[in-house]
Amino acid sequence: MNITEKLTAIYENTSKVYDMGVSAGKQAENNSLWEQLQNGGKATRYAWAFSYSLFSDETYNPKYDIKCSEVANAGQNVFYNSILTDTKVAIHANSLNINGMFYWARNLKTVRKLVVIETTTFSTAFNECFALENITFDGVIGQDINLRWSPLTRASIESVVSHVSDSASGKTASFKEDAVLAAFGTLDEWEAYISSKPNWTFTLQ
Amino acid sequence: MKTVTRTVLIADEGMVLTNGENYGKVVSLEVGGDASLWREISEEEHEKLIESEGLQ
């Protein structure tokens, strides 16, 4: 190598090391931010926390699962009118009422895992979730749930149906008709599938 | 072997079924559910009702 080539190589390597350092610094800063925001994983009140454009997909990097306490309203409107596309971590909706949790989150495509208890009420949790395709449930769905706006995949529809309570009565689960027909083909196939949950009313819209 | 029969209600074109709390164009009632609790409303009326829901 001549001098020019050596200097060029040194500059390029220095730039790479600098960029790596900047990236590592940003990563550390991000970790520190979320460590504080989520109080080391102990935070339990997330009402409105990620609503509107407070966070983008780039800046929303939770370090811990989102765990809502049993206190009323702790899980309400968490992602209301959010611009996020993915919840990235599991959400433990122990809160009795998660009204509006994803209301109007029009870009939201994926809810990684939503852990609910039989008394969790959804109210308007999924209103106008026009882009929601993927949702995985854990726990028991024991109250009315309305997903009529969402083009859910078959796997997601099955996740809902398979987690509705076997002992509840007088409860309704609502789905987008086009999503169900795309997933199951015909109403007969759908009826055959939901026959395993005779204690639930299912509506399509 | 047990056979379970579920009543399925299907709304007419341009209409939506409701029991006052839930809505649907196709309603697969829980076994033993009361079909008389459901009535048809127009899609327009339904949208107005949904808009008025808002945040609680």
Coordinates of C-alpha atoms in Angstrom, one line a residue:
Chain A
M1 CA 0.0 0.0 0.0
N2 CA 1.2 3.5 -0.7
I3 CA 0.7 6.3 1.8
T4 CA -2.6 7.4 0.3
E5 CA -4.0 3.9 0.4
K6 CA -2.9 3.5 4.0
L7 CA -4.5 6.8 5.0
T8 CA -7.7 5.9 3.2
A9 CA -7.8 2.5 5.0
I10 CA -7.2 4.2 8.4
Y11 CA -9.9 6.7 7.7
E12 CA -12.4 4.0 6.7
N13 CA -11.6 1.9 9.7
T14 CA -11.8 4.9 12.0
S15 CA -15.2 5.8 10.6
K16 CA -16.4 2.2 11.1
V17 CA -15.3 2.2 14.7
Y18 CA -16.8 5.6 15.3
D19 CA -20.2 4.5 13.8
M20 CA -20.1 1.4 15.9
G21 CA -19.4 3.5 18.9
V22 CA -22.3 5.8 18.1
S23 CA -24.6 2.8 17.6
A24 CA -23.5 1.3 20.9
G25 CA -24.0 4.6 22.6
K26 CA -27.5 5.0 21.2
Q27 CA -28.3 1.4 22.2
A28 CA -27.1 2.0 25.7
E29 CA -29.1 5.3 25.9
N30 CA -32.2 3.5 24.6
N31 CA -31.8 0.7 27.2
S32 CA -31.4 3.2 29.9
L33 CA -34.5 5.2 28.8
W34 CA -36.7 2.1 28.8
E35 CA -35.2 0.8 32.0
Q36 CA -36.4 4.1 33.6
L37 CA -39.7 4.3 31.7
Q38 CA -40.7 0.8 32.7
N39 CA -39.1 1.2 36.2
G40 CA -37.0 -1.9 35.7
G41 CA -40.0 -4.0 34.7
K42 CA -42.0 -2.9 37.8
A43 CA -44.2 -0.3 36.0
T44 CA -47.9 -1.3 36.0
R45 CA -49.8 1.8 35.0
Y46 CA -49.6 2.3 31.3
A47 CA -52.8 4.3 30.5
W48 CA -52.1 6.5 27.4
A49 CA -48.4 5.6 27.6
F50 CA -47.9 4.9 23.9
S51 CA -50.8 6.8 22.5
Y52 CA -50.9 9.2 19.5
S53 CA -47.4 9.7 18.0
L54 CA -45.5 9.8 21.3
F55 CA -43.5 6.9 19.9
S56 CA -42.7 5.6 16.5
D57 CA -41.6 2.1 15.5
E58 CA -38.1 3.3 15.8
T59 CA -38.3 4.9 19.2
Y60 CA -40.7 2.4 20.7
N61 CA -38.4 -0.3 22.1
P62 CA -39.8 -1.7 25.4
K63 CA -37.4 -3.7 27.4
Y64 CA -40.0 -5.5 29.5
D65 CA -43.4 -6.9 28.9
I66 CA -46.2 -4.4 29.5
K67 CA -47.9 -5.5 32.7
C68 CA -51.0 -3.6 33.8
S69 CA -52.0 -3.8 37.4
E70 CA -55.4 -4.7 38.8
V71 CA -56.1 -1.1 39.4
A72 CA -59.0 0.2 37.2
N73 CA -57.9 2.2 34.2
A74 CA -54.3 1.0 34.4
G75 CA -54.6 -0.5 30.9
Q76 CA -56.9 1.9 29.2
N77 CA -56.0 3.7 26.0
V78 CA -52.4 2.5 26.1
F79 CA -52.1 2.6 22.4
Y80 CA -54.9 5.0 21.6
N81 CA -54.5 6.5 18.1
S82 CA -50.9 5.2 18.1
I83 CA -48.9 5.1 14.9
L84 CA -47.1 1.9 16.0
T85 CA -47.3 -1.2 13.8
D86 CA -46.2 -3.8 16.4
T87 CA -46.5 -4.0 20.1
K88 CA -43.2 -5.8 20.2
V89 CA -43.7 -7.3 23.7
A90 CA -46.4 -9.2 25.5
I91 CA -49.1 -7.2 27.2
H92 CA -50.5 -8.5 30.5
A93 CA -53.9 -6.9 30.8
N94 CA -54.7 -7.8 34.3
S95 CA -56.6 -4.6 34.5
L96 CA -60.3 -5.2 34.8
N97 CA -61.0 -2.8 32.0
I98 CA -58.8 -2.3 29.0
N99 CA -61.3 0.0 27.3
G100 CA -59.7 1.8 24.3
M101 CA -56.3 0.0 24.6
F102 CA -55.7 -0.1 20.9
Y103 CA -58.6 2.2 19.8
W104 CA -57.9 3.9 16.5
A105 CA -54.3 2.4 16.3
R106 CA -54.8 2.4 12.5
N107 CA -51.3 1.2 11.6
L108 CA -51.2 -1.5 14.2
K109 CA -50.7 -4.8 12.5
T110 CA -49.4 -7.1 15.2
V111 CA -50.3 -7.6 18.9
R112 CA -47.6 -10.0 20.0
K113 CA -49.4 -11.5 22.9
L114 CA -52.3 -10.2 25.0
V115 CA -52.7 -12.0 28.3
V116 CA -56.2 -11.5 29.8
I117 CA -58.2 -12.8 32.7
E118 CA -61.8 -13.9 32.6
T119 CA -63.0 -10.6 34.1
T120 CA -61.0 -8.4 31.7
T121 CA -63.5 -6.2 29.8
F122 CA -62.6 -5.0 26.3
S123 CA -65.3 -2.4 25.5
T124 CA -63.7 -0.3 22.7
A125 CA -60.2 -1.9 23.0
F126 CA -60.1 -2.9 19.3
N127 CA -62.3 -0.2 17.8
E128 CA -61.1 0.9 14.4
C129 CA -58.0 -1.3 14.3
F130 CA -58.2 -1.4 10.6
A131 CA -54.7 -2.9 10.0
L132 CA -54.7 -5.5 12.8
E133 CA -53.9 -8.9 11.3
N134 CA -52.0 -10.7 14.0
I135 CA -53.0 -11.2 17.6
T136 CA -52.2 -13.9 20.0
F137 CA -54.1 -14.4 23.2
D138 CA -53.2 -16.1 26.4
G139 CA -55.4 -16.6 29.4
V140 CA -59.2 -16.6 29.2
I141 CA -61.5 -14.3 27.3
G142 CA -64.7 -14.1 29.4
Q143 CA -66.3 -10.8 28.2
D144 CA -67.7 -9.5 25.0
I145 CA -64.9 -8.8 22.5
N146 CA -65.3 -6.9 19.3
L147 CA -62.8 -7.3 16.5
R148 CA -65.1 -6.4 13.6
W149 CA -62.7 -3.8 12.1
S150 CA -59.7 -6.1 11.9
P151 CA -58.6 -8.2 8.9
L152 CA -57.3 -11.0 11.2
T153 CA -55.5 -14.0 9.9
R154 CA -57.0 -17.4 10.5
A155 CA -54.4 -18.1 13.2
S156 CA -55.5 -15.0 15.0
I157 CA -59.2 -15.8 14.7
E158 CA -58.4 -19.2 16.1
S159 CA -56.4 -17.7 18.9
V160 CA -59.5 -15.7 19.9
V161 CA -62.0 -18.5 19.7
S162 CA -59.8 -21.0 21.4
H163 CA -59.4 -18.7 24.4
V164 CA -63.0 -17.8 25.0
S165 CA -64.3 -19.1 28.2
D166 CA -66.0 -22.5 28.3
S167 CA -68.1 -21.5 31.2
A168 CA -69.3 -18.0 30.2
S169 CA -72.8 -17.4 29.0
G170 CA -74.5 -14.5 27.3
K171 CA -71.2 -13.3 25.8
T172 CA -70.5 -12.3 22.2
A173 CA -67.3 -12.3 20.1
S174 CA -67.5 -10.2 16.9
F175 CA -65.3 -10.5 13.8
K176 CA -64.9 -8.9 10.4
E177 CA -67.0 -11.0 8.0
D178 CA -64.4 -10.7 5.1
A179 CA -61.6 -11.9 7.4
V180 CA -63.6 -15.0 8.6
L181 CA -64.6 -15.9 5.0
A182 CA -61.0 -15.5 3.8
A183 CA -59.8 -17.7 6.6
F184 CA -62.5 -20.4 6.6
G185 CA -63.9 -20.2 3.0
T186 CA -67.6 -20.6 3.8
L187 CA -70.0 -19.8 6.6
D188 CA -70.5 -23.6 7.0
E189 CA -66.8 -24.1 7.7
W190 CA -67.0 -21.2 10.2
E191 CA -70.0 -22.7 11.9
A192 CA -68.3 -26.0 12.1
Y193 CA -65.3 -24.4 13.7
I194 CA -67.2 -22.4 16.3
S195 CA -69.3 -25.4 17.2
S196 CA -66.7 -26.1 19.9
K197 CA -67.9 -23.0 21.7
P198 CA -71.7 -23.4 22.0
N199 CA -71.9 -21.1 24.9
W200 CA -70.8 -18.1 22.9
T201 CA -72.6 -15.9 20.3
F202 CA -70.4 -15.0 17.3
T203 CA -71.3 -12.2 15.0
L204 CA -69.8 -11.3 11.7
Q205 CA -69.8 -7.8 10.2
Chain B
M1 CA -72.8 -38.7 20.2
K2 CA -74.3 -35.3 20.8
T3 CA -75.6 -32.9 18.2
V4 CA -75.7 -29.3 18.9
T5 CA -77.9 -27.0 16.9
R6 CA -77.1 -23.3 16.8
T7 CA -79.5 -20.7 15.4
V8 CA -77.9 -18.5 12.8
L9 CA -79.5 -15.1 12.0
I10 CA -78.6 -13.4 8.7
A11 CA -79.5 -9.7 8.2
D12 CA -81.1 -8.6 4.9
E13 CA -79.1 -6.5 2.5
G14 CA -78.3 -3.1 3.9
M15 CA -79.3 -4.1 7.4
V16 CA -77.5 -5.1 10.6
L17 CA -78.7 -7.2 13.4
T18 CA -78.4 -6.0 17.0
N19 CA -79.5 -7.0 20.5
G20 CA -78.9 -3.5 21.7
E21 CA -75.3 -4.2 22.7
N22 CA -73.7 -6.2 19.9
Y23 CA -74.0 -6.0 16.1
G24 CA -73.6 -8.3 13.1
K25 CA -74.8 -9.2 9.7
V26 CA -74.4 -12.8 10.6
V27 CA -75.2 -13.8 14.2
S28 CA -74.5 -17.4 15.3
L29 CA -76.4 -17.5 18.6
E30 CA -75.1 -19.4 21.6
V31 CA -77.0 -22.7 21.9
G32 CA -80.3 -21.9 23.6
G33 CA -79.9 -18.2 22.8
D34 CA -83.1 -16.2 22.2
A35 CA -83.4 -15.0 18.6
S36 CA -86.2 -12.6 19.6
L37 CA -83.7 -10.4 21.3
W38 CA -82.2 -9.5 18.0
R39 CA -83.7 -7.0 15.6
E40 CA -82.6 -5.4 12.3
I41 CA -81.5 -1.8 11.9
S42 CA -80.2 0.0 8.9
E43 CA -76.5 0.2 8.3
E44 CA -76.8 4.0 8.4
E45 CA -78.4 3.8 11.9
H46 CA -75.7 1.3 12.9
E47 CA -72.8 3.6 11.9
K48 CA -74.4 6.5 13.8
L49 CA -74.6 4.4 16.9
I50 CA -71.0 3.3 16.6
E51 CA -69.8 6.9 16.1
S52 CA -71.6 7.9 19.3
E53 CA -69.7 5.2 21.3
G54 CA -66.5 7.2 21.6
L55 CA -64.4 6.7 24.6
Q56 CA -66.1 5.7 27.8

